[in-house]
mmCIF file of C-alpha atoms and ligand atoms in Angstrom:
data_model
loop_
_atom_site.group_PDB
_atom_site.id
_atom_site.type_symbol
_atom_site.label_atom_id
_atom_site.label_comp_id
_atom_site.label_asym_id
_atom_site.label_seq_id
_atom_site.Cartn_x
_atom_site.Cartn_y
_atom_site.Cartn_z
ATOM 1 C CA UNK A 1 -69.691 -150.643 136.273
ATOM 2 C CA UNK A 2 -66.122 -152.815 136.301
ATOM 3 C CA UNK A 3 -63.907 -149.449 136.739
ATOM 4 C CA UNK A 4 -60.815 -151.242 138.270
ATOM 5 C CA UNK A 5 -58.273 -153.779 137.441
ATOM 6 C CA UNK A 6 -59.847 -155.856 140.621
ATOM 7 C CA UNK A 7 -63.518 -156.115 138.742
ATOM 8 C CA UNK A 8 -62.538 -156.789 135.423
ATOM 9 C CA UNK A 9 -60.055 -159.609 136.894
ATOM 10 C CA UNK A 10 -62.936 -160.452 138.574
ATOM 11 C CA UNK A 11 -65.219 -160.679 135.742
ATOM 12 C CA UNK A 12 -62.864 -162.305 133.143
ATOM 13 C CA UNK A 13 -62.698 -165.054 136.020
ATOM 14 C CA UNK A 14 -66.352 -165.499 135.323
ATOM 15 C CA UNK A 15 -66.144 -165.516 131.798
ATOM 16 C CA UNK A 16 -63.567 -168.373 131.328
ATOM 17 C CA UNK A 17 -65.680 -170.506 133.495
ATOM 18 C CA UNK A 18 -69.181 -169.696 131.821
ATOM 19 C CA UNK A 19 -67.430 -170.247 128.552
ATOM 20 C CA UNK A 20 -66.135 -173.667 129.782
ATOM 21 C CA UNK A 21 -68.920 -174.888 131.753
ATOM 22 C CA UNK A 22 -70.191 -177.977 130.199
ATOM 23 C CA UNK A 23 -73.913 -177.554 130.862
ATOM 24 C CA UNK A 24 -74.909 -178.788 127.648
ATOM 25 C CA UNK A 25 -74.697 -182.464 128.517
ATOM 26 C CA UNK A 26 -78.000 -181.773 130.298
ATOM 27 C CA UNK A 27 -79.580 -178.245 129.750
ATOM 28 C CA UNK A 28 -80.740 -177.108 126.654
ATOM 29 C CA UNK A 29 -79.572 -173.742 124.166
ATOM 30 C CA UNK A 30 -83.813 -171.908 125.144
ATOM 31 C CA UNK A 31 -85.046 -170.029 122.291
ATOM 32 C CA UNK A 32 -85.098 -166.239 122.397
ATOM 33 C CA UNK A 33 -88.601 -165.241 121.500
ATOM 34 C CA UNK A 34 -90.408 -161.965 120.590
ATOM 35 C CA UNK A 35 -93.238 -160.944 122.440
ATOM 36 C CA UNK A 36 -95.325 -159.195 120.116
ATOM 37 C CA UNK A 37 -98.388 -158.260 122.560
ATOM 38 C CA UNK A 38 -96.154 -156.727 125.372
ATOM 39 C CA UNK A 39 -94.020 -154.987 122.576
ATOM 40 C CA UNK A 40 -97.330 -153.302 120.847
ATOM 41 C CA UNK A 41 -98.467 -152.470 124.718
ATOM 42 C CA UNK A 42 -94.937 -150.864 125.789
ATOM 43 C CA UNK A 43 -93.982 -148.957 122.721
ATOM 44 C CA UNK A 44 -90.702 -151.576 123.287
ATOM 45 C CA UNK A 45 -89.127 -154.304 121.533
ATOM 46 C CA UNK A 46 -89.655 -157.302 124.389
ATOM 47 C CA UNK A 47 -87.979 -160.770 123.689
ATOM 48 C CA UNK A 48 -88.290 -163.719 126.430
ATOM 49 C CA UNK A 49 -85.545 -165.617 127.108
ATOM 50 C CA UNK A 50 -87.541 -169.034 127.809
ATOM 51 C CA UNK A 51 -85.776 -170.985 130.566
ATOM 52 C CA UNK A 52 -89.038 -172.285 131.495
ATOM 53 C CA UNK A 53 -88.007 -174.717 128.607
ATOM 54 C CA UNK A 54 -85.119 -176.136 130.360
ATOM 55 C CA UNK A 55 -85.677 -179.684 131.371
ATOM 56 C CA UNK A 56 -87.415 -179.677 135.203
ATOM 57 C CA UNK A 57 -88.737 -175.922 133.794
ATOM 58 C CA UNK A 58 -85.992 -173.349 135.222
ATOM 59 C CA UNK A 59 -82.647 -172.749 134.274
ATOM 60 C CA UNK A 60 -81.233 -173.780 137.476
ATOM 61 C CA UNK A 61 -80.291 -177.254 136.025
ATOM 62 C CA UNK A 62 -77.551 -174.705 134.545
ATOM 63 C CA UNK A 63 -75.535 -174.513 137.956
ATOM 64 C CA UNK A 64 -76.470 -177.545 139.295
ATOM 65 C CA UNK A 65 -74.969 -179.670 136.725
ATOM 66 C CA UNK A 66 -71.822 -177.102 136.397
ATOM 67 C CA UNK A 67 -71.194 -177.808 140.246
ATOM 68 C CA UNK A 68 -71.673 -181.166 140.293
ATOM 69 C CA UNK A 69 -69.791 -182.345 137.347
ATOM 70 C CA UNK A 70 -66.731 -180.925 138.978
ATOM 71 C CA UNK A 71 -66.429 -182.836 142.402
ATOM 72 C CA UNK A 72 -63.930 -185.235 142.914
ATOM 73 C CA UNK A 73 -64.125 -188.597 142.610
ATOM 74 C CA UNK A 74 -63.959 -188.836 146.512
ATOM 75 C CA UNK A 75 -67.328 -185.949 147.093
ATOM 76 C CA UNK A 76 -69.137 -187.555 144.165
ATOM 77 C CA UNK A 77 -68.842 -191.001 145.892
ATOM 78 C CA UNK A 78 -70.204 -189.456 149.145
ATOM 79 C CA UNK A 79 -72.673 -188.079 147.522
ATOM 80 C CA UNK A 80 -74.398 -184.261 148.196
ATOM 81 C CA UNK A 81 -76.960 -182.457 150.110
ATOM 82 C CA UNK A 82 -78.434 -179.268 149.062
ATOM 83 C CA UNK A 83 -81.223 -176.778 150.464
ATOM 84 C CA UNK A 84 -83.568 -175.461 147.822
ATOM 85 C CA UNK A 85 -87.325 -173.751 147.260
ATOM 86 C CA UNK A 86 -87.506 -176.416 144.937
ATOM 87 C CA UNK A 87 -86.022 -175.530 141.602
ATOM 88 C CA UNK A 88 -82.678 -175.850 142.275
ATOM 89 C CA UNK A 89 -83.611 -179.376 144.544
ATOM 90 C CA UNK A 90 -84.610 -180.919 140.913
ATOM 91 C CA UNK A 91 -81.456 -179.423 139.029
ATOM 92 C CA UNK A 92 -79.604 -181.394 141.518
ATOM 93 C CA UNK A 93 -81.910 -184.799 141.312
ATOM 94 C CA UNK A 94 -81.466 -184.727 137.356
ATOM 95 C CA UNK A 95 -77.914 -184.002 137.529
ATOM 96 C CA UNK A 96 -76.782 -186.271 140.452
ATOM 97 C CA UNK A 97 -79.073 -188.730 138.528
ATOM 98 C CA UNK A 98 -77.361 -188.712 135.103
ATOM 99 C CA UNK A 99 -73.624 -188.743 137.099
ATOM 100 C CA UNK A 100 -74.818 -191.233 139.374
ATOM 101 C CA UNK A 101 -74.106 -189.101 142.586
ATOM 102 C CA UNK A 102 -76.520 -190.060 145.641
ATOM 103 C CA UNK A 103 -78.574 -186.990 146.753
ATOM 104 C CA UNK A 104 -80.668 -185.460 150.028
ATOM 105 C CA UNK A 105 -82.455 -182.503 148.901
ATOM 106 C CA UNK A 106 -84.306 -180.322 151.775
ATOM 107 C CA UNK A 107 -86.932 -177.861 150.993
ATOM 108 C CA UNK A 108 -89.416 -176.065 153.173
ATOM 109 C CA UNK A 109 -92.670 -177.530 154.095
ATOM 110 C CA UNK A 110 -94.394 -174.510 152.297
ATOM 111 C CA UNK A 111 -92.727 -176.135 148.841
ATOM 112 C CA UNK A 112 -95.425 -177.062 145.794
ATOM 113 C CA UNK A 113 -96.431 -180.523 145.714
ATOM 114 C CA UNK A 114 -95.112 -180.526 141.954
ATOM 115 C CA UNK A 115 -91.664 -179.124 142.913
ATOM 116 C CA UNK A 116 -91.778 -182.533 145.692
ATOM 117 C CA UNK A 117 -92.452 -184.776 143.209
ATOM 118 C CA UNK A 118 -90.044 -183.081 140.925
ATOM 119 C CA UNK A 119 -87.524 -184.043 143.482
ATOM 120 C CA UNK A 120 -88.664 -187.725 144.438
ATOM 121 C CA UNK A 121 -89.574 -188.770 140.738
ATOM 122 C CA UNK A 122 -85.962 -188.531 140.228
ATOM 123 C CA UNK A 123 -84.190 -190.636 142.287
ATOM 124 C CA UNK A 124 -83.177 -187.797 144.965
ATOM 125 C CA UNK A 125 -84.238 -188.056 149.187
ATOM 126 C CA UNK A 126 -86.560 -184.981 149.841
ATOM 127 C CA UNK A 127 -86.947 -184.155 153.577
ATOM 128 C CA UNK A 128 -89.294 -181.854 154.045
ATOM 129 C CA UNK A 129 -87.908 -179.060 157.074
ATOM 130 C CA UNK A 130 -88.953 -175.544 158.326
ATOM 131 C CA UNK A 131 -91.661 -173.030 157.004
ATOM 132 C CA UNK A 132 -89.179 -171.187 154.534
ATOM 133 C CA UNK A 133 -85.747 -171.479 152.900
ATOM 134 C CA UNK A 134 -84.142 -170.224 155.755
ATOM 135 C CA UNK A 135 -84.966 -172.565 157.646
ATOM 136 C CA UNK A 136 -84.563 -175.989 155.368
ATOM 137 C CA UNK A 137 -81.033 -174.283 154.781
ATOM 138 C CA UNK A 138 -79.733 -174.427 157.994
ATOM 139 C CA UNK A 139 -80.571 -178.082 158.303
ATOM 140 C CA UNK A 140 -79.188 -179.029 155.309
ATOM 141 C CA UNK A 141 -76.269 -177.422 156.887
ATOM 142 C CA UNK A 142 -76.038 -179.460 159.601
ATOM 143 C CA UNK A 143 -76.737 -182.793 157.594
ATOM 144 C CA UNK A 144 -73.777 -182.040 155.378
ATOM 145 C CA UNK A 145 -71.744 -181.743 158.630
ATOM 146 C CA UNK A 146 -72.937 -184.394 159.982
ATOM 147 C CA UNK A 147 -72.748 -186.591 156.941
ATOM 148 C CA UNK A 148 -69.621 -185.664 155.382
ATOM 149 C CA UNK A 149 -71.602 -185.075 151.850
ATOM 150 C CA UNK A 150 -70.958 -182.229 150.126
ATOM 151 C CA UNK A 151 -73.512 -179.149 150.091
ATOM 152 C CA UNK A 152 -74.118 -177.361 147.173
ATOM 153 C CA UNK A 153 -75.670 -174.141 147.439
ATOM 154 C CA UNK A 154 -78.370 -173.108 144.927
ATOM 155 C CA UNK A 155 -77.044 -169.793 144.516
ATOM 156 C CA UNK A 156 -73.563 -168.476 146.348
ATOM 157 C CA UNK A 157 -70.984 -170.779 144.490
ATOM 158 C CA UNK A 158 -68.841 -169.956 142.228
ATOM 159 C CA UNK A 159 -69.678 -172.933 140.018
ATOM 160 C CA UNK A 160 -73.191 -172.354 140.379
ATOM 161 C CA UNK A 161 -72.858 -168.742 138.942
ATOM 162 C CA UNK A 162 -70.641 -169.809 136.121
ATOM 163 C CA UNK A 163 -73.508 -172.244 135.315
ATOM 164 C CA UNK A 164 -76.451 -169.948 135.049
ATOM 165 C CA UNK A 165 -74.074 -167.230 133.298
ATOM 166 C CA UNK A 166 -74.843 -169.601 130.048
ATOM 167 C CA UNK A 167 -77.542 -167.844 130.116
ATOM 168 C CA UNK A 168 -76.019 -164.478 129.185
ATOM 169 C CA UNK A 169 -73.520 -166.006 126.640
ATOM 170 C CA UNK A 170 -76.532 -167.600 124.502
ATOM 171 C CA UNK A 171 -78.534 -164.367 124.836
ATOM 172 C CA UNK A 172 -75.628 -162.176 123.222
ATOM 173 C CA UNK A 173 -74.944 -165.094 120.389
ATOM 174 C CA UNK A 174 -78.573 -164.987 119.765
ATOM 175 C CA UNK A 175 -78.937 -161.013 119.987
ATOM 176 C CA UNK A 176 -76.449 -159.278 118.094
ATOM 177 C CA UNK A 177 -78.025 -156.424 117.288
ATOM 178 C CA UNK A 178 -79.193 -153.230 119.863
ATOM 179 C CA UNK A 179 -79.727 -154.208 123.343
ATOM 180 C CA UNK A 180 -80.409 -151.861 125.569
ATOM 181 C CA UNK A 181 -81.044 -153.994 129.016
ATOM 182 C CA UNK A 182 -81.644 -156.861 130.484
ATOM 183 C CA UNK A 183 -83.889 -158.167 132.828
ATOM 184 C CA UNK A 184 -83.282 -160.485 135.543
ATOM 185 C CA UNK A 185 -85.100 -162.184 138.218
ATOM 186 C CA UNK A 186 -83.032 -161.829 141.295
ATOM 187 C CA UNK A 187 -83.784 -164.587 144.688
ATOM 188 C CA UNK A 188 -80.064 -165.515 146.352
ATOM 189 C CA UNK A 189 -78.427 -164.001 143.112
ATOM 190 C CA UNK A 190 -76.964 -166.290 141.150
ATOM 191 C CA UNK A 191 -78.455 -166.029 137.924
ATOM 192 C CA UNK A 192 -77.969 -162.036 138.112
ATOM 193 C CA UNK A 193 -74.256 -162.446 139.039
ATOM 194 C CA UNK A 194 -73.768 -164.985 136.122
ATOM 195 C CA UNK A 195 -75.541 -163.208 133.459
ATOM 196 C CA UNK A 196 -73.839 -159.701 134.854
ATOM 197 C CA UNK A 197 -70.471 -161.060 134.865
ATOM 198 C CA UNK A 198 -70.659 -161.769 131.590
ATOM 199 C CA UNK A 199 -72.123 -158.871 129.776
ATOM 200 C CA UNK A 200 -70.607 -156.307 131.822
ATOM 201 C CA UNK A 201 -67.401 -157.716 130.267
ATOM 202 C CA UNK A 202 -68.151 -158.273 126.852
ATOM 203 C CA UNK A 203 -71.117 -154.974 126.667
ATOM 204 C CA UNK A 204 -71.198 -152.792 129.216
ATOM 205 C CA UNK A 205 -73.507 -150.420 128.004
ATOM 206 C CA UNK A 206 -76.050 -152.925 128.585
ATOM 207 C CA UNK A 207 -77.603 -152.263 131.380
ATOM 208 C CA UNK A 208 -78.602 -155.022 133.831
ATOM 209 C CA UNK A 209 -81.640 -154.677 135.808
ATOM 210 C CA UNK A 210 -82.382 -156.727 139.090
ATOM 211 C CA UNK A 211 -86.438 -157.552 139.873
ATOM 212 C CA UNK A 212 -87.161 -158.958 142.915
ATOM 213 C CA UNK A 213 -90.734 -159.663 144.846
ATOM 214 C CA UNK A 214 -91.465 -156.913 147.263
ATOM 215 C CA UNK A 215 -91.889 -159.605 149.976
ATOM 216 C CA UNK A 216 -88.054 -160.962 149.368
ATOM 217 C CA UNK A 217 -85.994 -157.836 148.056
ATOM 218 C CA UNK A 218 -82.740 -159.246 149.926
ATOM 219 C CA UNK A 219 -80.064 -157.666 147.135
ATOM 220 C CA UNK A 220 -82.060 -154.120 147.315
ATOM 221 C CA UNK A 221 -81.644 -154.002 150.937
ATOM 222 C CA UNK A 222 -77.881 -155.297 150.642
ATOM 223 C CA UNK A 223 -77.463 -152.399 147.955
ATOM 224 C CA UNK A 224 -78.925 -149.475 150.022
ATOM 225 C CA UNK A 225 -77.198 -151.090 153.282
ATOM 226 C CA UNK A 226 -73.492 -151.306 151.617
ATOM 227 C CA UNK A 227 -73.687 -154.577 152.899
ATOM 228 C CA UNK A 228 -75.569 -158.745 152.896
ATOM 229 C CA UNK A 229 -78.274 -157.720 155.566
ATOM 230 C CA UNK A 230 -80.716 -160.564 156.776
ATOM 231 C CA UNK A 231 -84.611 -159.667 155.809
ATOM 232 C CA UNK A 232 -86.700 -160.461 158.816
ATOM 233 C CA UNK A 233 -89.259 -162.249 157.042
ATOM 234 C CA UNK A 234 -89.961 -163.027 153.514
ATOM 235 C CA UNK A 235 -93.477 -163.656 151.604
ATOM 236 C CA UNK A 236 -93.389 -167.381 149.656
ATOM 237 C CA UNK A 237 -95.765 -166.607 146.715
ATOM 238 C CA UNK A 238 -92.697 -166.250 144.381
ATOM 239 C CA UNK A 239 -91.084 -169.389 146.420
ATOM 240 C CA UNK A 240 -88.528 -169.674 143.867
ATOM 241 C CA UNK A 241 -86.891 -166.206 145.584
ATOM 242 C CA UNK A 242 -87.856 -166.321 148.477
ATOM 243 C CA UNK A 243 -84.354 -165.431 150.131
ATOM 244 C CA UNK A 244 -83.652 -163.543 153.357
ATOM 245 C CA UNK A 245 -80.318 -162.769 152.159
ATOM 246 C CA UNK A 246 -78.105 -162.109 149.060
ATOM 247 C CA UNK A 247 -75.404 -164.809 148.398
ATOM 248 C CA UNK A 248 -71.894 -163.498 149.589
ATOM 249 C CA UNK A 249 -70.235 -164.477 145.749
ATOM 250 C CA UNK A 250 -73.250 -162.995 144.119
ATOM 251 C CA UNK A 251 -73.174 -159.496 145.792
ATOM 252 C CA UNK A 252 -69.508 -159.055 145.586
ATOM 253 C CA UNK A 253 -70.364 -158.924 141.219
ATOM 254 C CA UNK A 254 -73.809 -156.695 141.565
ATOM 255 C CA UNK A 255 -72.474 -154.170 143.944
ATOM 256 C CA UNK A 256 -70.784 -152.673 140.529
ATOM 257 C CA UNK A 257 -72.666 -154.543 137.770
ATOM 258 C CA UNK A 258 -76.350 -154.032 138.404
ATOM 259 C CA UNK A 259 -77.465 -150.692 136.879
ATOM 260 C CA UNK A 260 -80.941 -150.749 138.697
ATOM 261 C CA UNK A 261 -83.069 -152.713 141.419
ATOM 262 C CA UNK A 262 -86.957 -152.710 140.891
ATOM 263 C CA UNK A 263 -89.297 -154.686 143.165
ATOM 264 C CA UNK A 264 -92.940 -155.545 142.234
ATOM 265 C CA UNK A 265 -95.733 -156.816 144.370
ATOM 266 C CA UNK A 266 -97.470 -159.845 143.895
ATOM 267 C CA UNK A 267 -100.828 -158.960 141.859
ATOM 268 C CA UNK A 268 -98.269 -157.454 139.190
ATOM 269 C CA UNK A 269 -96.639 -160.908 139.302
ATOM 270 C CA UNK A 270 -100.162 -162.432 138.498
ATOM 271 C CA UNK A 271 -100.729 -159.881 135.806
ATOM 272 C CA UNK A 272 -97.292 -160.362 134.092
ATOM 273 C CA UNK A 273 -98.043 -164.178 134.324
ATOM 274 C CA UNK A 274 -100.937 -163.901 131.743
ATOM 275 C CA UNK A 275 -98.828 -161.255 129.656
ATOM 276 C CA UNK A 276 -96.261 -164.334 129.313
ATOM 277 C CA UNK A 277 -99.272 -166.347 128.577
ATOM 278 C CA UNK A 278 -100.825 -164.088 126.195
ATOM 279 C CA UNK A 279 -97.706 -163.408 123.741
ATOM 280 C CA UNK A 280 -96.312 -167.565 124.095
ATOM 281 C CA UNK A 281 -99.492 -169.760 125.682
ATOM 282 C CA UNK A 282 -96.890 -170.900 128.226
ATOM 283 C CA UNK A 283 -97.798 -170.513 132.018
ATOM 284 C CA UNK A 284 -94.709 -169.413 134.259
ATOM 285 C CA UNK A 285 -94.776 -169.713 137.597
ATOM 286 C CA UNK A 286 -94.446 -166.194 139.569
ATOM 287 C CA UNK A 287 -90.757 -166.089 140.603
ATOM 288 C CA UNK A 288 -90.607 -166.957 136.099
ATOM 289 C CA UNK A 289 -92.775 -163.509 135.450
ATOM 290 C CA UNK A 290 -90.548 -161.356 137.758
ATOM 291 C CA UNK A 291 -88.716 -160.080 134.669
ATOM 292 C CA UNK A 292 -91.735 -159.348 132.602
ATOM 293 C CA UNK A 293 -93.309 -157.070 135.839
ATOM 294 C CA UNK A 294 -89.968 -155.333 136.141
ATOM 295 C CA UNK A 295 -89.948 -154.339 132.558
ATOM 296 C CA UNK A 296 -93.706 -152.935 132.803
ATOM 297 C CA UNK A 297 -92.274 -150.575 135.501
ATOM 298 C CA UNK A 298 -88.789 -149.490 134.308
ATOM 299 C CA UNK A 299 -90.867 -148.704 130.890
ATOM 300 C CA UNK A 300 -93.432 -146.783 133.437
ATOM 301 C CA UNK A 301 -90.976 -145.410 135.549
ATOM 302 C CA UNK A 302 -88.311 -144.415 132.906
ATOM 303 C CA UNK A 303 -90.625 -143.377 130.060
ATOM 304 C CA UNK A 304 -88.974 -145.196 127.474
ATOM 305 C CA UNK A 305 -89.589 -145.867 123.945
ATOM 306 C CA UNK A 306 -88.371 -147.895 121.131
ATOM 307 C CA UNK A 307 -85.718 -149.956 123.213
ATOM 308 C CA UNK A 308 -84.815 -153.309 123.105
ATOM 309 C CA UNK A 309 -85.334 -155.406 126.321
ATOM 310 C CA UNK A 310 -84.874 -158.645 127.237
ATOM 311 C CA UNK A 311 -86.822 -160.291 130.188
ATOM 312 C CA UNK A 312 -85.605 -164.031 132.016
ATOM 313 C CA UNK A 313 -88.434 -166.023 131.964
ATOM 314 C CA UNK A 314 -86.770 -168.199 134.837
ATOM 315 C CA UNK A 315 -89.341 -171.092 135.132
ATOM 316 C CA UNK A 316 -92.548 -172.690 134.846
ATOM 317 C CA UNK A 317 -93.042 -174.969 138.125
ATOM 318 C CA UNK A 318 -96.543 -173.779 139.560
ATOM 319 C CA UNK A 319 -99.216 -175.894 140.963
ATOM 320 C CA UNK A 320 -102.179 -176.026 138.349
ATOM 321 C CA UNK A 321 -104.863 -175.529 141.635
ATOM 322 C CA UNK A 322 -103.373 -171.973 142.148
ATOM 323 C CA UNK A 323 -103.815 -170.781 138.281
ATOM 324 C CA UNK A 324 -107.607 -169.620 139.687
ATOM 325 C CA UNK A 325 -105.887 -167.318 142.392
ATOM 326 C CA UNK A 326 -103.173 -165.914 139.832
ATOM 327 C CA UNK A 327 -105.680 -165.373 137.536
ATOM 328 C CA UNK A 328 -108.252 -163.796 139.832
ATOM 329 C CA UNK A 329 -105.554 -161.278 140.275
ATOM 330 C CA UNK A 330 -104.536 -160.757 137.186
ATOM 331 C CA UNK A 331 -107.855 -159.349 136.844
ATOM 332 C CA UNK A 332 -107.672 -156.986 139.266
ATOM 333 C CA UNK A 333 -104.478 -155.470 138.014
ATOM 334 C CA UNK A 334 -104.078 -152.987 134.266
ATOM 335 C CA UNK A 335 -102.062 -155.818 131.951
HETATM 336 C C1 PLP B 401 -83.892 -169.676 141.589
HETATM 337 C C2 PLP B 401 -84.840 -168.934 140.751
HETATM 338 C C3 PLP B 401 -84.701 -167.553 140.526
HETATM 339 C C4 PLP B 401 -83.637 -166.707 141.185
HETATM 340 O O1 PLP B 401 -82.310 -167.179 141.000
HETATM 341 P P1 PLP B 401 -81.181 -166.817 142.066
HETATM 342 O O2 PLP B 401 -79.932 -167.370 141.493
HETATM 343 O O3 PLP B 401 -81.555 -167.467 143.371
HETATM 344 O O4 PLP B 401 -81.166 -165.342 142.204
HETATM 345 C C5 PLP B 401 -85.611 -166.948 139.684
HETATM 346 N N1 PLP B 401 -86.612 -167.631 139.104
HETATM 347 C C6 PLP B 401 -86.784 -168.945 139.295
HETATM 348 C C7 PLP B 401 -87.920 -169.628 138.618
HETATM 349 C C8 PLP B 401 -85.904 -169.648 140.131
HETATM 350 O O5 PLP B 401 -86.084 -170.951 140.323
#
């Protein structure tokens, strides 16, 4: 937690920019919504925070707007280049869209057709490069280099983070009352170092809790190493995390604000899908129902009852052909 006058300086930083990050010309204020089924299960109090409402289904038109709104005049007329697993590639479309900023978005082959279309349908480039994010990141790399645009990353910039931290301010004006933790889907890290920042300033006795996919768990390993380590491979079923490495800003805030890491496997993603489904007939996609799968553990693991938890439910963009795999797992798994 922030012990020193570095962390909290460090944390108010993120504050002022969350509070004056203008998102609002574009994203939407997502309802906070009780899950009544999952609460009855868990012996809990479970709300959804339901950024699979934003517009293009995730929250990260959050950063991608915050970031862009602020180039100069001079990197908005050259226009921008980002890498992205596909959520953050149609933050940036919208946004470069509606401030008229020309954009090259590359994602790994591996990306969902819908996540493509996403992309194209609004204006942006999409070049499709290299089998995972990894890979489509280090060309968009070299583009930017090569081109002079700017790149924005979808996860370790400052901007970015301030962006998705909106997410924590609207949860705590929505939720005054007990909270003991929140949930939060964790791929390059920076929703978690957004929504940390924040609440670790304003109430740190909430406890944050990172959930990753067992086949991308980049900030655990960064936690237990003491420092960013690369993961030598990482699974795409949740391709909205799928992240070989924790962003450098993003670490340097959950290295003392994230109480807990949990990692779940992919049939638990599949059975926390139709939990999300079952309590708000909305489908997320499996990076959305990380939160939902962490909570079923920490509630397993930790034995707790009567608490009040709050799980990100991060976005919705899955292809409709692969709802008969996730829900032949489901099946398989206790939900
Ligand atoms: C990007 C994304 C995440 C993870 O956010 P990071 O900032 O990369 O940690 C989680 N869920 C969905 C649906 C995403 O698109």
């Amino acid at each position: 937690m922030p012990t020193t006058l570095a962390q909290q300086t460090l944390l108010e930083h993120y504050v002022k920019k969350i509070l004056a990050a203008p998102v609002y010309e574009l994203a939407v204020r997502t309802p906070l919504q009780e899950a009544p089924a999952l609460s009855e299960a868990l012996g809990n109090r479970i709300l959804l925070k339901r950024e699979d409402l934003q517009p293009t289904f995730s929250f990260k038109i959050r950063g991608a707007y915050n970031k862009l709104v602020q180039l100069g005049e001079e990197q908005k007329s050259r226009g921008v280049i980002t890498a992205s697993a596909g959520n953050h590639a149609q933050g940036v479309a919208l946004a470069a869209r509606e401030l008229g900023i020309a954009a090259t978005i590359v994602m790994p082959s591996t990306t969902p057709q819908l996540k493509v279309i996403g992309v194209r349908s609004r204006g942006a480039e999409a070049v499709l490069h290299g089998e995972s994010f990894p890979f489509a990141l280090a060309y968009a790399l070299e583009l930017a280099e090569r081109t002079g645009r700017t790149f924005v990353s979808p996860f370790d910039d400052p901007d970015v983070i301030a962006g998705q931290g909106t997410v924590a301010m609207e949860i705590l004006r929505q939720h005054q009352g007990e909270l003991d933790a929140i949930f939060v889907p964790v791929g390059g890290g920076g929703l978690i170092a957004g929504i940390a920042a924040y609440v670790k300033y304003l109430r740190p006795e909430v406890r944050i809790i990172a959930v990753e996919s067992e086949h991308s768990a980049c900030l655990q390993a960064a936690m237990n190493a003491g420092e960013r380590t690369v993961l030598p491979s990482v699974g795409t079923f949740a391709d909205g995390v799928a992240v070989a490495q924790i962003g450098a800003f993003g670490f340097e805030v959950c290295q003392f604000c994230v109480d807990e890491v949990l990692t779940v496997s992919n049939d638990e993603l599949c059975a926390a899908i139709k939990n999300i489904y079952d309590d708000t007939r909305s489908i997320t996609e499996p990076s959305g129902a990380l939160a939902v799968a962490g909570i079923k553990k920490y509630v397993a693991r930790h034995g707790v009852q009567g608490q009040t938890l709050i799980a990100i439910d991060s976005g919705a963009n899955i292809n409709f052909d692969s709802l008969g795999h996730v829900a032949e797992r489901a099946a398989l798994e206790a939900v």
